[in-house]
């Protein structure tokens, strides 16, 4: 697979990763805004910003070539093989990055 620009990365079939991360980040921020948490040393705006950053980082691992090859695969048997490869898993690297 050739290199992709960041605008070509997918999070789900036919869904741009950038769109997914931005939507999730906004939802995370709004969730904190709606809660009005009361931490003595951290204002709510800071918590909202932290939630946004966590949201925008949460699927970082989906930007790997391994995941991109998997998410674009159309042959079901090949897709299953790719899904089961350790390199395709995005959760651990996403968590470490986040």
CSV table of C-alpha atoms in Angstrom, one decimal:
chain,number,residue,atom,x,y,z
A,1,UNK,CA,0.0,0.0,0.0
A,2,UNK,CA,1.3,3.4,-0.9
A,3,UNK,CA,1.7,6.2,1.7
A,4,UNK,CA,-1.4,8.1,2.5
A,5,UNK,CA,-1.8,11.8,3.4
A,6,UNK,CA,-3.5,12.5,6.8
A,7,UNK,CA,-6.6,13.5,5.0
A,8,UNK,CA,-6.9,10.1,3.4
A,9,UNK,CA,-6.7,8.1,6.6
A,10,UNK,CA,-9.9,6.2,7.6
A,11,UNK,CA,-11.2,5.4,11.1
A,12,UNK,CA,-14.0,3.2,9.8
A,13,UNK,CA,-15.0,2.1,6.3
A,14,UNK,CA,-15.5,5.3,4.2
A,15,UNK,CA,-15.2,7.5,7.3
A,16,UNK,CA,-12.2,9.9,7.5
A,17,UNK,CA,-10.1,9.5,10.7
A,18,UNK,CA,-9.9,13.3,11.0
A,19,UNK,CA,-13.7,13.6,11.0
A,20,UNK,CA,-14.0,10.8,13.6
A,21,UNK,CA,-11.4,12.3,15.9
A,22,UNK,CA,-12.8,15.8,15.7
A,23,UNK,CA,-16.3,14.6,16.4
A,24,UNK,CA,-15.2,12.4,19.3
A,25,UNK,CA,-13.1,15.2,20.8
A,26,UNK,CA,-16.0,17.7,20.6
A,27,UNK,CA,-18.3,15.2,22.2
A,28,UNK,CA,-15.8,14.6,25.0
A,29,UNK,CA,-15.4,18.3,25.6
A,30,UNK,CA,-19.2,18.8,25.6
A,31,UNK,CA,-19.7,15.9,28.0
A,32,UNK,CA,-17.4,17.7,30.5
A,33,UNK,CA,-19.1,21.1,29.9
A,34,UNK,CA,-22.5,19.6,30.6
A,35,UNK,CA,-21.3,18.0,33.9
A,36,UNK,CA,-19.9,21.2,35.5
A,37,UNK,CA,-17.5,19.3,37.7
A,38,UNK,CA,-16.1,20.9,40.8
A,39,UNK,CA,-12.4,20.3,41.3
A,40,UNK,CA,-10.8,22.7,43.7
A,41,UNK,CA,-7.6,23.3,41.7
A,42,UNK,CA,-8.8,22.8,38.1
A,43,UNK,CA,-11.3,24.9,36.4
A,44,UNK,CA,-14.0,23.4,34.1
A,45,UNK,CA,-12.5,25.0,31.0
A,46,UNK,CA,-9.2,23.2,31.6
A,47,UNK,CA,-11.0,19.9,32.0
A,48,UNK,CA,-12.9,20.5,28.8
A,49,UNK,CA,-9.6,21.2,27.0
A,50,UNK,CA,-8.1,18.0,28.5
A,51,UNK,CA,-11.2,16.0,27.4
A,52,UNK,CA,-10.8,17.4,23.9
A,53,UNK,CA,-7.1,16.5,23.7
A,54,UNK,CA,-7.9,12.9,25.0
A,55,UNK,CA,-10.7,12.6,22.4
A,56,UNK,CA,-8.6,13.7,19.5
A,57,UNK,CA,-5.8,11.3,20.5
A,58,UNK,CA,-7.9,8.2,21.4
A,59,UNK,CA,-7.6,6.4,18.0
A,60,UNK,CA,-4.1,7.5,17.0
A,61,UNK,CA,-3.2,3.8,16.2
A,62,UNK,CA,-5.7,3.8,13.4
A,63,UNK,CA,-3.2,5.9,11.4
A,64,UNK,CA,-0.8,3.0,11.1
A,65,UNK,CA,-0.3,1.4,7.7
A,66,UNK,CA,-1.4,-1.9,9.2
A,67,UNK,CA,-4.8,-0.6,10.3
A,68,UNK,CA,-5.3,1.4,7.1
A,69,UNK,CA,-4.6,-1.8,5.0
A,70,UNK,CA,-7.2,-3.7,7.1
A,71,UNK,CA,-9.9,-1.0,7.1
A,72,UNK,CA,-9.7,-0.7,3.3
A,73,UNK,CA,-9.7,-4.4,2.6
A,74,UNK,CA,-12.9,-5.5,0.7
A,75,UNK,CA,-12.2,-9.3,0.6
A,76,UNK,CA,-13.8,-10.7,3.7
A,77,UNK,CA,-11.4,-13.6,4.2
A,78,UNK,CA,-8.4,-11.4,3.7
A,79,UNK,CA,-9.9,-8.7,6.0
A,80,UNK,CA,-10.4,-11.4,8.8
A,81,UNK,CA,-6.7,-12.4,8.5
A,82,UNK,CA,-5.6,-8.8,8.7
A,83,UNK,CA,-7.9,-8.1,11.7
A,84,UNK,CA,-6.3,-10.9,13.6
A,85,UNK,CA,-2.7,-9.7,13.0
A,86,UNK,CA,-1.1,-8.1,16.1
A,87,UNK,CA,0.1,-5.2,14.0
A,88,UNK,CA,-3.4,-4.3,13.0
A,89,UNK,CA,-4.6,-3.7,16.6
A,90,UNK,CA,-4.8,0.0,17.3
A,91,UNK,CA,-5.8,0.1,21.0
A,92,UNK,CA,-2.5,-0.3,22.8
A,93,UNK,CA,-0.6,2.3,20.7
A,94,UNK,CA,-3.5,4.7,20.9
A,95,UNK,CA,-3.6,4.4,24.7
A,96,UNK,CA,0.1,4.9,25.1
A,97,UNK,CA,0.0,7.9,22.8
A,98,UNK,CA,-3.0,9.4,24.5
